[in-house]
Every structure is written in C-alpha cells, then in structure tokens.
CSV table of C-alpha atoms and ligand atoms in Angstrom, one decimal:
chain,number,residue,atom,x,y,z
A,1,UNK,CA,0.0,0.0,0.0
A,2,UNK,CA,1.3,3.4,-1.0
A,3,UNK,CA,1.3,6.2,1.6
A,4,UNK,CA,-1.5,8.2,-0.2
A,5,UNK,CA,-3.8,5.2,0.2
A,6,UNK,CA,-3.6,5.3,4.0
A,7,UNK,CA,-5.7,7.3,6.4
A,8,UNK,CA,-4.5,10.3,8.3
A,9,UNK,CA,-4.7,8.3,11.6
A,10,UNK,CA,-2.4,5.6,10.2
A,11,UNK,CA,0.0,8.2,8.7
A,12,UNK,CA,0.1,10.2,11.9
A,13,UNK,CA,1.3,7.0,13.8
A,14,UNK,CA,3.9,6.3,11.1
A,15,UNK,CA,5.2,9.9,11.2
A,16,UNK,CA,5.5,9.8,15.0
A,17,UNK,CA,7.3,6.5,14.9
A,18,UNK,CA,9.5,7.9,12.1
A,19,UNK,CA,8.5,5.1,9.7
A,20,UNK,CA,8.1,7.8,7.1
A,21,UNK,CA,8.9,11.5,6.9
A,22,UNK,CA,6.5,14.3,6.1
A,23,UNK,CA,8.6,15.0,2.9
A,24,UNK,CA,8.2,11.3,1.8
A,25,UNK,CA,4.5,11.4,2.4
A,26,UNK,CA,4.1,14.8,0.7
A,27,UNK,CA,6.1,13.6,-2.3
A,28,UNK,CA,3.9,10.5,-2.5
A,29,UNK,CA,0.8,12.6,-2.6
A,30,UNK,CA,2.4,14.9,-5.2
A,31,UNK,CA,3.1,11.9,-7.4
A,32,UNK,CA,-0.4,10.7,-7.0
A,33,UNK,CA,-1.7,14.2,-8.0
A,34,UNK,CA,0.4,13.9,-11.1
A,35,UNK,CA,-1.2,10.6,-11.9
A,36,UNK,CA,-4.8,11.3,-11.0
A,37,UNK,CA,-5.3,15.1,-11.5
A,38,UNK,CA,-5.5,15.0,-15.4
A,39,UNK,CA,-8.6,12.7,-15.1
A,40,UNK,CA,-10.1,13.9,-11.8
A,41,UNK,CA,-9.5,17.7,-11.8
A,42,UNK,CA,-9.9,18.2,-8.1
A,43,UNK,CA,-7.7,21.3,-7.7
A,44,UNK,CA,-8.1,24.9,-8.8
A,45,UNK,CA,-4.7,25.9,-7.4
A,46,UNK,CA,-1.8,23.7,-6.3
A,47,UNK,CA,0.6,25.1,-3.8
A,48,UNK,CA,4.2,25.3,-4.9
A,49,UNK,CA,5.9,25.1,-1.5
A,50,UNK,CA,4.4,21.8,-0.3
A,51,UNK,CA,7.8,20.1,0.1
A,52,UNK,CA,9.2,23.1,2.0
A,53,UNK,CA,6.2,23.0,4.3
A,54,UNK,CA,6.8,19.3,4.9
A,55,UNK,CA,10.6,19.8,5.4
A,56,UNK,CA,9.8,22.3,8.2
A,57,UNK,CA,7.8,19.7,10.0
A,58,UNK,CA,10.5,17.1,9.6
A,59,UNK,CA,13.1,19.5,10.9
A,60,UNK,CA,10.9,20.4,13.9
A,61,UNK,CA,10.5,16.7,14.6
A,62,UNK,CA,14.2,16.1,14.3
A,63,UNK,CA,14.8,18.9,16.8
A,64,UNK,CA,12.6,17.1,19.3
A,65,UNK,CA,9.7,19.7,19.2
A,66,UNK,CA,6.4,18.3,20.4
A,67,UNK,CA,4.1,18.2,17.4
A,68,UNK,CA,0.4,17.9,16.8
A,69,UNK,CA,-0.7,14.4,15.7
A,70,UNK,CA,-1.7,15.9,12.3
A,71,UNK,CA,1.7,17.6,11.7
A,72,UNK,CA,3.0,16.8,8.3
A,73,UNK,CA,-0.4,15.5,7.0
A,74,UNK,CA,-1.2,16.9,3.5
A,75,UNK,CA,-4.5,18.7,3.4
A,76,UNK,CA,-6.5,20.3,0.6
A,77,UNK,CA,-8.7,23.4,1.3
A,78,UNK,CA,-12.0,24.2,-0.4
A,79,UNK,CA,-11.5,27.4,-2.5
A,80,UNK,CA,-14.0,29.5,-0.6
A,81,UNK,CA,-11.8,29.4,2.6
A,82,UNK,CA,-9.5,32.4,2.7
A,83,UNK,CA,-5.8,31.5,2.5
A,84,UNK,CA,-3.3,34.3,3.0
A,85,UNK,CA,-1.1,34.7,-0.1
A,86,UNK,CA,-2.9,31.8,-1.9
A,87,UNK,CA,-5.5,32.6,-4.5
A,88,UNK,CA,-9.1,32.0,-3.2
A,89,UNK,CA,-11.5,32.0,-6.2
A,90,UNK,CA,-14.7,30.4,-5.0
A,91,UNK,CA,-14.4,28.8,-8.5
A,92,UNK,CA,-15.8,32.1,-9.9
A,93,UNK,CA,-14.6,34.5,-12.5
A,94,UNK,CA,-15.4,37.2,-10.0
A,95,UNK,CA,-12.5,36.1,-7.8
A,96,UNK,CA,-10.3,34.5,-10.4
A,97,UNK,CA,-7.3,36.6,-9.3
A,98,UNK,CA,-8.2,37.3,-5.7
A,99,UNK,CA,-5.4,36.7,-3.2
A,100,UNK,CA,-6.6,37.2,0.4
A,101,UNK,CA,-4.4,39.3,2.7
A,102,UNK,CA,-5.5,37.2,5.7
A,103,UNK,CA,-6.1,33.6,6.8
A,104,UNK,CA,-9.5,32.2,7.8
A,105,UNK,CA,-9.5,31.2,11.4
A,106,UNK,CA,-9.6,27.5,10.4
A,107,UNK,CA,-6.4,28.1,8.4
A,108,UNK,CA,-4.7,29.5,11.5
A,109,UNK,CA,-5.7,26.3,13.3
A,110,UNK,CA,-4.5,24.1,10.4
A,111,UNK,CA,-1.2,25.9,10.4
A,112,UNK,CA,-0.8,25.6,14.1
A,113,UNK,CA,-1.2,21.9,13.8
A,114,UNK,CA,1.6,21.8,11.2
A,115,UNK,CA,-0.4,20.4,8.4
A,116,UNK,CA,0.9,20.6,4.8
A,117,UNK,CA,-1.4,22.6,2.5
A,118,UNK,CA,-1.5,21.0,-0.9
A,119,UNK,CA,-3.7,23.5,-2.6
A,120,UNK,CA,-7.2,24.8,-3.1
A,121,UNK,CA,-10.0,22.5,-4.2
A,122,UNK,CA,-12.5,23.0,-7.0
A,123,UNK,CA,-16.2,23.7,-6.1
A,124,UNK,CA,-19.5,24.9,-7.5
A,125,UNK,CA,-19.3,28.6,-8.0
A,126,UNK,CA,-19.7,30.3,-4.6
A,127,UNK,CA,-20.8,26.8,-3.2
A,128,UNK,CA,-24.0,26.9,-5.2
A,129,UNK,CA,-24.6,23.5,-6.7
A,130,UNK,CA,-24.5,19.8,-6.1
A,131,UNK,CA,-22.2,18.6,-8.8
A,132,UNK,CA,-19.2,20.9,-9.1
A,133,UNK,CA,-20.5,21.6,-12.6
A,134,UNK,CA,-21.0,25.3,-11.9
A,135,UNK,CA,-17.3,25.9,-11.4
A,136,UNK,CA,-16.0,28.7,-13.7
A,137,UNK,CA,-12.8,26.7,-14.2
A,138,UNK,CA,-13.3,23.1,-15.0
A,139,UNK,CA,-15.4,20.0,-14.2
A,140,UNK,CA,-14.2,17.7,-11.4
A,141,UNK,CA,-14.8,14.0,-12.1
A,142,UNK,CA,-15.8,11.3,-9.8
A,143,UNK,CA,-12.8,9.0,-9.2
A,144,UNK,CA,-15.1,6.0,-9.0
A,145,UNK,CA,-16.6,6.7,-12.5
A,146,UNK,CA,-14.9,9.3,-14.5
A,147,UNK,CA,-18.0,10.4,-16.5
A,148,UNK,CA,-20.0,11.0,-13.3
A,149,UNK,CA,-20.1,14.1,-11.0
A,150,UNK,CA,-18.3,14.0,-7.6
A,151,UNK,CA,-21.2,15.8,-6.0
A,152,UNK,CA,-21.0,19.3,-4.8
A,153,UNK,CA,-20.4,21.9,-3.9
A,154,UNK,CA,-17.3,20.5,-2.2
A,155,UNK,CA,-16.7,18.2,-5.1
A,156,UNK,CA,-13.0,18.9,-5.4
A,157,UNK,CA,-12.5,18.2,-1.7
A,158,UNK,CA,-14.3,14.9,-1.8
A,159,UNK,CA,-12.8,13.7,-5.1
A,160,UNK,CA,-9.3,14.5,-3.9
A,161,UNK,CA,-9.6,12.3,-0.8
A,162,UNK,CA,-11.2,9.6,-2.9
A,163,UNK,CA,-8.3,9.6,-5.4
A,164,UNK,CA,-5.5,10.0,-2.8
A,165,UNK,CA,-4.7,13.5,-4.1
A,166,UNK,CA,-4.9,14.8,-0.5
A,167,UNK,CA,-5.1,12.8,2.8
A,168,UNK,CA,-7.8,15.0,4.2
A,169,UNK,CA,-9.6,18.1,3.1
A,170,UNK,CA,-11.8,20.9,4.3
A,171,UNK,CA,-15.1,21.6,2.7
A,172,UNK,CA,-18.1,23.8,3.5
A,173,UNK,CA,-21.7,22.8,4.0
A,174,UNK,CA,-24.7,25.2,3.6
A,175,UNK,CA,-27.2,22.6,2.5
A,176,UNK,CA,-25.2,19.4,2.1
A,177,UNK,CA,-22.1,20.4,0.3
A,178,UNK,CA,-19.8,18.3,2.5
A,179,UNK,CA,-22.0,15.3,3.0
A,180,UNK,CA,-23.4,14.8,-0.5
A,181,UNK,CA,-20.0,14.8,-2.3
A,182,UNK,CA,-18.6,12.6,0.5
A,183,UNK,CA,-21.4,10.2,-0.2
A,184,UNK,CA,-21.0,10.2,-4.0
A,185,UNK,CA,-17.2,9.8,-3.7
A,186,UNK,CA,-17.2,7.0,-1.0
A,187,UNK,CA,-15.5,9.0,1.8
A,188,UNK,CA,-16.5,10.4,5.2
A,189,UNK,CA,-17.6,14.0,5.7
A,190,UNK,CA,-18.8,15.9,8.8
A,191,UNK,CA,-21.1,19.0,8.8
A,192,UNK,CA,-20.5,20.3,12.3
A,193,UNK,CA,-23.0,22.0,14.6
A,194,UNK,CA,-23.7,25.6,13.5
A,195,UNK,CA,-21.4,27.8,15.6
A,196,UNK,CA,-18.8,25.1,16.5
A,197,UNK,CA,-16.3,26.0,13.7
A,198,UNK,CA,-15.5,29.7,13.0
A,199,UNK,CA,-16.8,31.1,9.7
A,200,UNK,CA,-14.3,34.0,9.8
A,201,UNK,CA,-12.6,33.9,6.4
A,202,UNK,CA,-15.2,31.6,4.8
A,203,UNK,CA,-16.6,33.5,1.8
A,204,UNK,CA,-20.2,33.8,2.8
A,205,UNK,CA,-23.0,32.1,0.9
A,206,UNK,CA,-25.8,31.8,3.4
A,207,UNK,CA,-24.3,33.0,6.7
A,208,UNK,CA,-27.0,31.4,9.0
A,209,UNK,CA,-26.4,28.0,7.4
A,210,UNK,CA,-22.7,27.8,6.4
A,211,UNK,CA,-20.3,25.7,8.3
A,212,UNK,CA,-16.8,24.5,7.5
A,213,UNK,CA,-16.1,20.8,8.1
A,214,UNK,CA,-13.7,17.9,7.5
A,215,UNK,CA,-13.6,15.2,4.8
A,216,UNK,CA,-11.4,12.1,5.2
A,217,UNK,CA,-11.1,8.4,4.5
A,218,UNK,CA,-12.2,7.3,7.9
A,219,UNK,CA,-14.3,8.4,10.8
A,220,UNK,CA,-11.2,8.9,12.9
A,221,UNK,CA,-9.7,11.2,10.2
A,222,UNK,CA,-12.8,13.3,10.3
A,223,UNK,CA,-12.7,13.4,14.1
A,224,UNK,CA,-9.0,14.4,14.2
A,225,UNK,CA,-9.5,17.2,11.8
A,226,UNK,CA,-12.7,18.4,13.4
A,227,UNK,CA,-10.9,18.5,16.7
A,228,UNK,CA,-8.3,20.9,15.1
A,229,UNK,CA,-10.8,23.3,13.6
A,230,UNK,CA,-13.6,23.5,16.3
A,231,UNK,CA,-13.6,26.1,19.0
A,232,UNK,CA,-14.8,29.5,19.9
A,233,UNK,CA,-13.6,32.5,17.9
A,234,UNK,CA,-14.2,36.1,18.8
A,235,UNK,CA,-13.9,37.0,15.1
A,236,UNK,CA,-17.2,35.2,14.4
A,237,UNK,CA,-20.2,36.7,16.1
A,238,UNK,CA,-22.1,33.4,15.7
A,239,UNK,CA,-19.4,31.3,17.2
A,240,UNK,CA,-20.6,29.2,20.2
A,241,UNK,CA,-18.9,29.9,23.5
A,242,UNK,CA,-18.2,26.5,25.1
A,243,UNK,CA,-15.5,24.1,25.9
A,244,UNK,CA,-14.7,21.5,23.2
A,245,UNK,CA,-13.1,18.1,23.9
A,246,UNK,CA,-10.9,16.2,21.5
A,247,UNK,CA,-13.2,13.9,19.6
A,248,UNK,CA,-10.6,11.2,19.1
A,249,UNK,CA,-10.0,10.7,22.8
A,250,UNK,CA,-13.5,9.3,23.2
A,251,UNK,CA,-14.1,7.5,19.9
A,252,UNK,CA,-15.7,4.3,20.9
A,253,UNK,CA,-17.4,1.7,18.8
A,254,UNK,CA,-19.9,0.9,21.5
A,255,UNK,CA,-23.5,1.3,20.4
A,256,UNK,CA,-25.1,-0.8,23.0
A,257,UNK,CA,-28.4,0.9,24.0
A,258,UNK,CA,-27.9,3.7,21.5
A,259,UNK,CA,-31.3,4.9,20.4
A,260,UNK,CA,-31.4,5.2,16.7
A,261,UNK,CA,-34.4,7.0,15.0
A,262,UNK,CA,-35.3,6.2,11.5
A,263,UNK,CA,-37.6,8.9,10.0
A,264,UNK,CA,-40.0,7.5,7.5
A,265,UNK,CA,-40.1,10.7,5.4
A,266,UNK,CA,-36.5,10.1,4.3
A,267,UNK,CA,-37.2,6.8,2.7
A,268,UNK,CA,-39.9,7.8,0.3
A,269,UNK,CA,-40.5,7.5,-3.4
A,270,UNK,CA,-37.8,9.9,-4.5
A,271,UNK,CA,-35.0,7.8,-3.0
A,272,UNK,CA,-33.4,5.1,-5.1
A,273,UNK,CA,-34.1,1.6,-3.9
A,274,UNK,CA,-30.4,0.7,-3.8
A,275,UNK,CA,-29.9,3.6,-1.4
A,276,UNK,CA,-32.7,2.6,0.9
A,277,UNK,CA,-31.6,-1.0,1.0
A,278,UNK,CA,-28.0,-0.1,1.8
A,279,UNK,CA,-29.0,2.3,4.6
A,280,UNK,CA,-31.5,-0.2,6.1
A,281,UNK,CA,-28.8,-2.9,5.9
A,282,UNK,CA,-26.4,-0.7,7.8
A,283,UNK,CA,-29.1,0.1,10.4
A,284,UNK,CA,-29.7,-3.6,11.0
A,285,UNK,CA,-25.9,-4.1,11.5
A,286,UNK,CA,-25.9,-1.5,14.2
A,287,UNK,CA,-29.0,-3.1,15.7
A,288,UNK,CA,-27.1,-6.4,15.9
A,289,UNK,CA,-24.5,-4.6,17.9
A,290,UNK,CA,-27.0,-3.6,20.5
A,291,UNK,CA,-28.5,-0.3,19.1
A,292,UNK,CA,-32.2,0.2,19.6
A,293,UNK,CA,-34.0,1.1,16.4
A,294,UNK,CA,-37.3,3.0,16.3
A,295,UNK,CA,-39.3,4.5,13.5
A,296,UNK,CA,-39.8,8.3,13.9
A,297,UNK,CA,-41.6,11.0,12.0
A,298,UNK,CA,-40.3,14.4,10.9
A,299,UNK,CA,-43.4,15.6,9.0
A,300,UNK,CA,-42.2,19.0,7.8
A,301,UNK,CA,-39.4,17.4,5.8
A,302,UNK,CA,-41.5,17.7,2.7
A,303,UNK,CA,-41.1,21.5,2.9
A,304,UNK,CA,-37.4,21.5,3.5
A,305,UNK,CA,-36.1,22.0,0.0
A,306,UNK,CA,-38.4,25.0,-0.6
A,307,UNK,CA,-37.5,26.4,2.8
A,308,UNK,CA,-33.8,26.0,2.2
A,309,UNK,CA,-33.8,27.5,-1.3
A,310,UNK,CA,-35.7,30.6,0.0
A,311,UNK,CA,-33.5,31.2,3.0
A,312,UNK,CA,-30.2,30.4,1.3
A,313,UNK,CA,-31.0,32.5,-1.7
A,314,UNK,CA,-32.2,35.4,0.3
A,315,UNK,CA,-28.9,35.5,2.3
A,316,UNK,CA,-26.9,34.9,-0.8
A,317,UNK,CA,-28.4,37.9,-2.6
A,318,UNK,CA,-27.3,40.1,0.3
A,319,UNK,CA,-23.9,38.5,0.8
A,320,UNK,CA,-23.0,38.7,-2.9
A,321,UNK,CA,-23.8,42.4,-3.1
A,322,UNK,CA,-20.2,43.1,-2.1
A,323,UNK,CA,-18.9,41.8,-5.5
A,324,UNK,CA,-19.5,45.1,-7.4
A,325,UNK,CA,-16.2,45.7,-9.1
A,326,UNK,CA,-15.2,48.3,-6.6
A,327,UNK,CA,-13.7,46.7,-3.6
A,328,UNK,CA,-12.0,43.6,-4.9
A,329,UNK,CA,-12.3,41.0,-7.6
A,330,UNK,CA,-13.3,41.3,-11.2
A,331,UNK,CA,-14.2,44.6,-12.9
A,332,UNK,CA,-15.5,44.8,-16.4
A,333,UNK,CA,-13.0,46.3,-19.0
A,334,UNK,CA,-15.1,49.2,-20.3
A,335,UNK,CA,-18.1,50.9,-18.9
A,336,UNK,CA,-20.1,54.1,-19.1
A,337,UNK,CA,-20.6,55.4,-15.5
A,338,UNK,CA,-21.0,53.6,-12.2
A,339,UNK,CA,-24.3,51.8,-12.8
A,340,UNK,CA,-23.1,50.4,-16.1
A,341,UNK,CA,-19.9,49.3,-14.3
A,342,UNK,CA,-21.9,47.4,-11.6
A,343,UNK,CA,-24.1,45.8,-14.2
A,344,UNK,CA,-21.4,44.7,-16.6
A,345,UNK,CA,-19.1,43.5,-13.8
A,346,UNK,CA,-21.8,41.3,-12.2
A,347,UNK,CA,-23.2,40.1,-15.6
A,348,UNK,CA,-19.7,39.0,-16.7
A,349,UNK,CA,-18.3,38.0,-13.3
A,350,UNK,CA,-21.1,35.6,-12.1
A,351,UNK,CA,-22.2,32.4,-13.7
A,352,UNK,CA,-25.9,31.4,-14.4
A,353,UNK,CA,-26.5,29.5,-11.2
A,354,UNK,CA,-25.2,32.4,-9.0
A,355,UNK,CA,-27.4,34.8,-10.9
A,356,UNK,CA,-30.4,32.6,-10.5
A,357,UNK,CA,-29.9,32.6,-6.7
A,358,UNK,CA,-29.4,36.3,-6.6
A,359,UNK,CA,-32.6,36.9,-8.5
A,360,UNK,CA,-34.5,34.4,-6.4
A,361,UNK,CA,-33.2,35.8,-3.2
A,362,UNK,CA,-33.9,39.4,-4.2
A,363,UNK,CA,-37.5,38.4,-5.2
A,364,UNK,CA,-38.3,36.6,-1.9
A,365,UNK,CA,-37.0,39.6,0.1
A,366,UNK,CA,-38.9,42.2,-2.0
A,367,UNK,CA,-41.6,44.1,-0.1
A,368,UNK,CA,-44.5,42.6,-2.1
A,369,UNK,CA,-43.4,39.0,-1.6
A,370,UNK,CA,-41.5,38.9,1.7
A,371,UNK,CA,-44.5,37.7,3.8
A,372,UNK,CA,-45.4,35.0,1.3
A,373,UNK,CA,-41.9,33.5,0.9
A,374,UNK,CA,-39.2,34.6,3.3
A,375,UNK,CA,-41.4,35.0,6.4
A,376,UNK,CA,-43.1,31.7,5.8
A,377,UNK,CA,-39.8,29.9,5.2
A,378,UNK,CA,-38.5,31.2,8.5
A,379,UNK,CA,-41.7,29.8,10.2
A,380,UNK,CA,-41.2,26.4,8.6
A,381,UNK,CA,-37.5,26.6,9.7
A,382,UNK,CA,-38.8,26.9,13.3
A,383,UNK,CA,-41.1,23.9,12.8
A,384,UNK,CA,-38.4,21.7,11.3
A,385,UNK,CA,-36.1,22.6,14.3
A,386,UNK,CA,-38.8,21.8,16.8
A,387,UNK,CA,-39.5,18.4,15.2
A,388,UNK,CA,-35.9,17.5,15.5
A,389,UNK,CA,-35.9,18.7,19.1
A,390,UNK,CA,-38.8,16.4,19.8
A,391,UNK,CA,-37.2,13.5,18.0
A,392,UNK,CA,-34.0,13.9,20.1
A,393,UNK,CA,-36.0,13.4,23.3
A,394,UNK,CA,-36.7,9.8,22.0
A,395,UNK,CA,-33.4,9.0,20.2
A,396,UNK,CA,-29.7,9.8,20.3
A,397,UNK,CA,-29.0,9.5,16.6
A,398,UNK,CA,-31.2,9.8,13.5
A,399,UNK,CA,-30.1,7.8,10.4
A,400,UNK,CA,-31.1,8.6,6.9
A,401,UNK,CA,-29.7,8.3,3.4
A,402,UNK,CA,-27.2,11.2,2.5
A,403,UNK,CA,-28.2,11.6,-1.1
A,404,UNK,CA,-31.2,10.2,-3.0
A,405,UNK,CA,-29.1,8.4,-5.6
A,406,UNK,CA,-25.5,7.4,-6.3
A,407,UNK,CA,-23.4,9.8,-8.5
A,408,UNK,CA,-25.2,10.9,-11.7
A,409,UNK,CA,-23.6,11.5,-15.0
A,410,UNK,CA,-22.0,14.8,-15.9
A,411,UNK,CA,-24.5,16.9,-17.7
A,412,UNK,CA,-27.5,14.9,-16.6
A,413,UNK,CA,-29.0,17.4,-14.2
A,414,UNK,CA,-27.3,20.7,-15.0
A,415,UNK,CA,-30.1,22.1,-17.2
A,416,UNK,CA,-32.8,21.2,-14.7
A,417,UNK,CA,-32.3,23.2,-11.5
A,418,UNK,CA,-35.2,21.6,-9.7
A,419,UNK,CA,-33.8,18.1,-10.3
A,420,UNK,CA,-30.4,19.3,-9.1
A,421,UNK,CA,-32.0,20.9,-6.0
A,422,UNK,CA,-33.7,17.6,-5.2
A,423,UNK,CA,-30.2,16.1,-4.5
A,424,UNK,CA,-30.2,18.0,-1.3
A,425,UNK,CA,-33.5,16.6,0.0
A,426,UNK,CA,-31.9,14.6,2.8
A,427,UNK,CA,-29.3,17.1,3.9
A,428,UNK,CA,-30.8,20.6,4.0
A,429,UNK,CA,-32.9,20.0,7.1
A,430,UNK,CA,-29.7,19.6,9.1
A,431,UNK,CA,-28.5,23.0,8.2
A,432,UNK,CA,-32.0,24.5,8.6
A,433,UNK,CA,-31.9,23.2,12.2
A,434,UNK,CA,-28.2,23.9,12.8
A,435,UNK,CA,-27.4,20.3,13.7
A,436,UNK,CA,-24.3,18.2,13.2
A,437,UNK,CA,-24.4,15.2,10.7
A,438,UNK,CA,-21.8,12.9,9.3
A,439,UNK,CA,-22.0,10.9,6.0
A,440,UNK,CA,-20.2,7.6,5.8
A,441,UNK,CA,-20.0,5.1,2.9
A,442,UNK,CA,-22.5,2.2,3.3
A,443,UNK,CA,-22.1,0.0,0.3
A,444,UNK,CA,-22.3,0.2,-3.5
A,445,UNK,CA,-24.9,0.4,-6.3
A,446,UNK,CA,-25.0,-2.4,-8.8
A,447,UNK,CA,-22.6,-0.6,-11.0
A,448,UNK,CA,-20.1,-0.1,-8.2
A,449,UNK,CA,-20.8,3.5,-7.2
A,450,UNK,CA,-20.5,4.4,-3.5
A,451,UNK,CA,-23.6,5.0,-1.4
A,452,UNK,CA,-23.8,7.0,1.8
A,453,UNK,CA,-25.7,7.1,5.0
A,454,UNK,CA,-26.2,10.2,7.2
A,455,UNK,CA,-26.1,10.1,11.0
A,456,UNK,CA,-27.7,13.2,12.5
A,457,UNK,CA,-27.1,14.3,16.1
A,458,UNK,CA,-28.5,16.9,18.5
A,459,UNK,CA,-26.6,20.2,18.6
A,460,UNK,CA,-23.0,19.7,19.7
A,461,UNK,CA,-23.5,15.9,19.8
A,462,UNK,CA,-20.6,15.4,17.3
A,463,UNK,CA,-19.2,12.7,19.6
A,464,UNK,CA,-22.4,10.7,19.6
A,465,UNK,CA,-22.7,10.6,15.8
A,466,UNK,CA,-19.0,10.0,15.3
A,467,UNK,CA,-19.1,7.1,17.7
A,468,UNK,CA,-22.0,5.5,15.9
A,469,UNK,CA,-20.3,6.0,12.6
A,470,UNK,CA,-17.1,4.6,14.0
A,471,UNK,CA,-19.0,1.5,15.2
A,472,UNK,CA,-20.4,0.9,11.7
A,473,UNK,CA,-16.9,1.4,10.2
A,474,UNK,CA,-15.6,-1.3,12.6
A,475,UNK,CA,-18.4,-3.6,11.7
A,476,UNK,CA,-17.7,-3.4,7.9
A,477,UNK,CA,-13.9,-3.5,8.5
A,478,UNK,CA,-13.1,0.0,7.3
A,479,UNK,CA,-14.2,1.9,4.2
A,480,UNK,CA,-12.4,1.0,1.0
A,481,UNK,CA,-11.6,4.4,-0.5
A,482,UNK,CA,-9.2,4.7,-3.4
A,483,UNK,CA,-10.7,3.2,-6.6
A,484,UNK,CA,-8.5,0.5,-8.2
A,485,UNK,CA,-7.9,2.6,-11.3
A,486,UNK,CA,-6.1,5.1,-9.1
A,487,UNK,CA,-4.2,2.7,-6.9
A,488,UNK,CA,-0.6,1.8,-7.3
A,489,UNK,CA,0.3,1.8,-10.9
A,490,UNK,CA,-3.3,1.5,-11.9
A,491,UNK,CA,-4.2,4.8,-13.5
A,492,UNK,CA,-1.6,4.9,-16.2
A,493,UNK,CA,-0.7,1.2,-16.4
B,1,LIG,N1,-26.5,22.0,-3.1
B,1,LIG,C1,-26.9,23.1,-2.2
B,1,LIG,C2,-27.0,24.4,-2.9
B,1,LIG,O1,-26.7,24.4,-4.1
B,1,LIG,C3,-26.0,23.1,-1.1
B,1,LIG,C4,-24.8,23.8,-1.3
B,1,LIG,C5,-23.9,23.9,-0.1
B,1,LIG,O2,-24.1,23.2,0.9
B,1,LIG,N2,-23.0,24.8,-0.2
B,1,LIG,O3,-27.4,25.4,-2.3
C-alpha cells in the first residue's frame, strides 16, 4: 500500500514512529496528484511550496519539538476558505485573481497543527450546486466513475480524498455540500453543529447555514480534523462559546443501548431503492451490535427544499452584493458610468446559477413577496427545528440516506435546476436546524458507485454521531476508499 492510500490516523502514527517522513509522504501525494489530476481535476490551485512545508515539519521533529498528531499530513482546502497569499477563487470568474491578505481562522488552526497545505479545491461557484459543474474553471470528475459528477459543492475536496490527491480536506456545507459529495465519492464527511467552527474567512454564501467541516477516508480522520478546527472564535459573532473536547480521545465503537431514530419521510419515493436498501442494511448491522431502532416521523421534511432555497438564496443575494467591481475581484473592462460598471461587472463575473440565486433571493425579500416567501420559510424553519428537538427526546442519533441516488452523469441534471436541487433533499434539514451530521459510505450500487448514510445528532453531539459511525466502520472492517484505477500503478498502467 502506498502512503497516499492510508488514512491520516495511520500516517500520523507512522510519522510519529519515524516510519516515514513528512517529505516522503508529501512527495507520494504529489506523485499521485500527477497521476490522478489529469482525469479527476480536483484542484483549482496547487501550492508550490508543499515540500518546503513538509521539510519544516521534519526539521521540527528532528529537533525534538512536540508536534500535533496531524503535523505533516497533506490537506487540501476548499477554494472558498481564505488563505493568506494563496488565490481564493470560490471557483468564480469574479474572484479569479483574488489573493486574500489574511487567513481564515480555520487556516490558522491548520497551520498551528503543522499540516501541509497541498492547494485549493474545485467547487461549485460560490458553493451553489450539487455537482461541481457550476465551477467557472473546469469540471471535477468522480474517481469511481470518471463520467460521473463528484457531487458538490465541495466536489474537489471529496474527489481529492477519494483519489488520494490529499489525505484529508476541508469543505463547507450550507445545505449538504460536505455530506453529499462525501457520499458520492465514498468518503466520510462531517457537517459540524452551527457555531462550532469559525466562519471567519469563509466566503459567505448563506451565513446562517454555512459551516466548514472535514472530509477524510475514515471516521477517525474526520474526528481528528474536526478537533483541530472546532472552537470559539471572537472573530465570528455566531461562534458558540463553550469548551470542546478532543473527539478522538473518546471515539468508541460501542452502540449498546444507543437509540437510533429512522424517520420514514427520508425513505420515500424519490430515494433510489439501492440507497434505501443499503441504509437499512447498515441500520440492521448497528442493531445487531445492541443499538435500539425506532421509526420516527419528521413531518415537515417535505417543505425542507423550498424552505432552504428561499432562506439560502435570500442570504446569498445580500452576501454577494459586495462583488460590485469596486472593492476587490473582477471589474469589467469598459463601462459608461457607475451603474453600467456594476451591471457589466456582475453580468460577466457571475455564472448562471449564481445569478439565479441572486434573482430568487432578491425576489423573496422584496416588499411585495416577503411575507409569502421569506417569512413563511422562517416559520417552517422553526417547525423543522422543533420536530428535530422532539425527536431527540426519544433518540440519540437519526439515520437517513445522505443523497437520493449514487453519482449521476456529468450533464444529466445541469439544465434542470429543480432536479439538481432535489439532490439536497436529505441534507438541507440539518442546516436549517443547525445540527451536526456525518456521512459515511454504506455499500455500493449495482454498477459499483458508492452509497452513503447520514447520521444526524443533536446540537453539539458530534461525539455521539461519530461514535455510531465509528462503530459501523468497525463492523464493515473499514471503508475502501481509493478506486482501483487510481491505486498503485493503476491509472496509467
Ligand atoms: N446544493 C446546495 C445548494 O446548491 C447546497 C450547497 C452547499 O451546501 N454549499 O445550495
């Protein structure tokens, strides 16, 4: 097994025992990028100084400095997270040449841990999409089937982990953008509780829903990275003030007596049979380990997509007002006065999906329609949240599919926004209620595509859902991640 095929947890142990160096590991990942990237296209920008970063970690270790367990582990960063001195594009023409003068808070944490930044990962433009097809730059392909999408919007982050082009990555999740690509690419991804990870330096899409979170090959990898990035931050007014414990210290595979709720609304007609079967099979395996399964009901789920697209678009229309050609980013070449400059800059700088959201958001906030749309959406949001609160009186974890289907073909849904939006049917409720949820692989479709299950927890119950996911991972003997075509000698052989 090559180094890039291993999990961060395994590599961390090897680095500490000096069985490999950070430079060797980084070189291995760079070699894999050279092999896989022409087909996968996970990166927007690759860092040029990765080996120097790794060398610094090796030197520090040689000097006997005490290092974080993730020191020397290569990490890719979604391209909507501000990285000082490294281009941060949001996969948009608007920010094609934008180099932030500051680091997002999560980047400061990643640097403190001594992780090696490999580069910035492709995404749907401004994180709007479920397939990474709305990127201004290029399409990212699913490593498990190259003519399929990797999911989105964190498609580059998920595909990179699946192809061994990074050991772990950071994504962001507003309505499913960590979990759905993790599911489609056969990796693990966590959307943390709202407020547990700082949003300072995350380019805002829908501020009340956005959260940064980790993607990795295993539950432990996700737990390790989440432990690095979680925590209170005075730079983010919505950051939760509380004490956080290291999630790895308490990872246990014990689910005896764990009460698992299975909401019937998430297993309806729109969900592929193969997905339902795989998730039910996984639930039965947890039951065999002592978990107690009960059917529950979350009746307002049917309004979730509408609610999400109203709230998210409303906030997006406001957040994206800052891209006006004045402060930073793209400005049209020739214009006739200020209004013309605004119009041309935004017409040329934004892609179709972003414009659709801005128009939708402006519409639902307009004085004539505010009550009918935005206000009602906020009422339904309260209802969805209450239903979850009631459910969590009866159960500890709620299990659902992550996505309604395995990866679909590139081009299949891009001209049908409603079909694309339906991809988020199982994930948006979690953001609407501010809860944590993790997606883990749970089998394959008949043509070998990964399927995912989602474990939802009460606010700040990351440990509970990670423990349950870890238990499942133990039962199935680990998640196979790197597709054969991209394993040792495969891709170009
Ligand atoms: N697919 C959803 C959307 O397009 C979710 C995106 C996200 O989580 N960033 O809005």
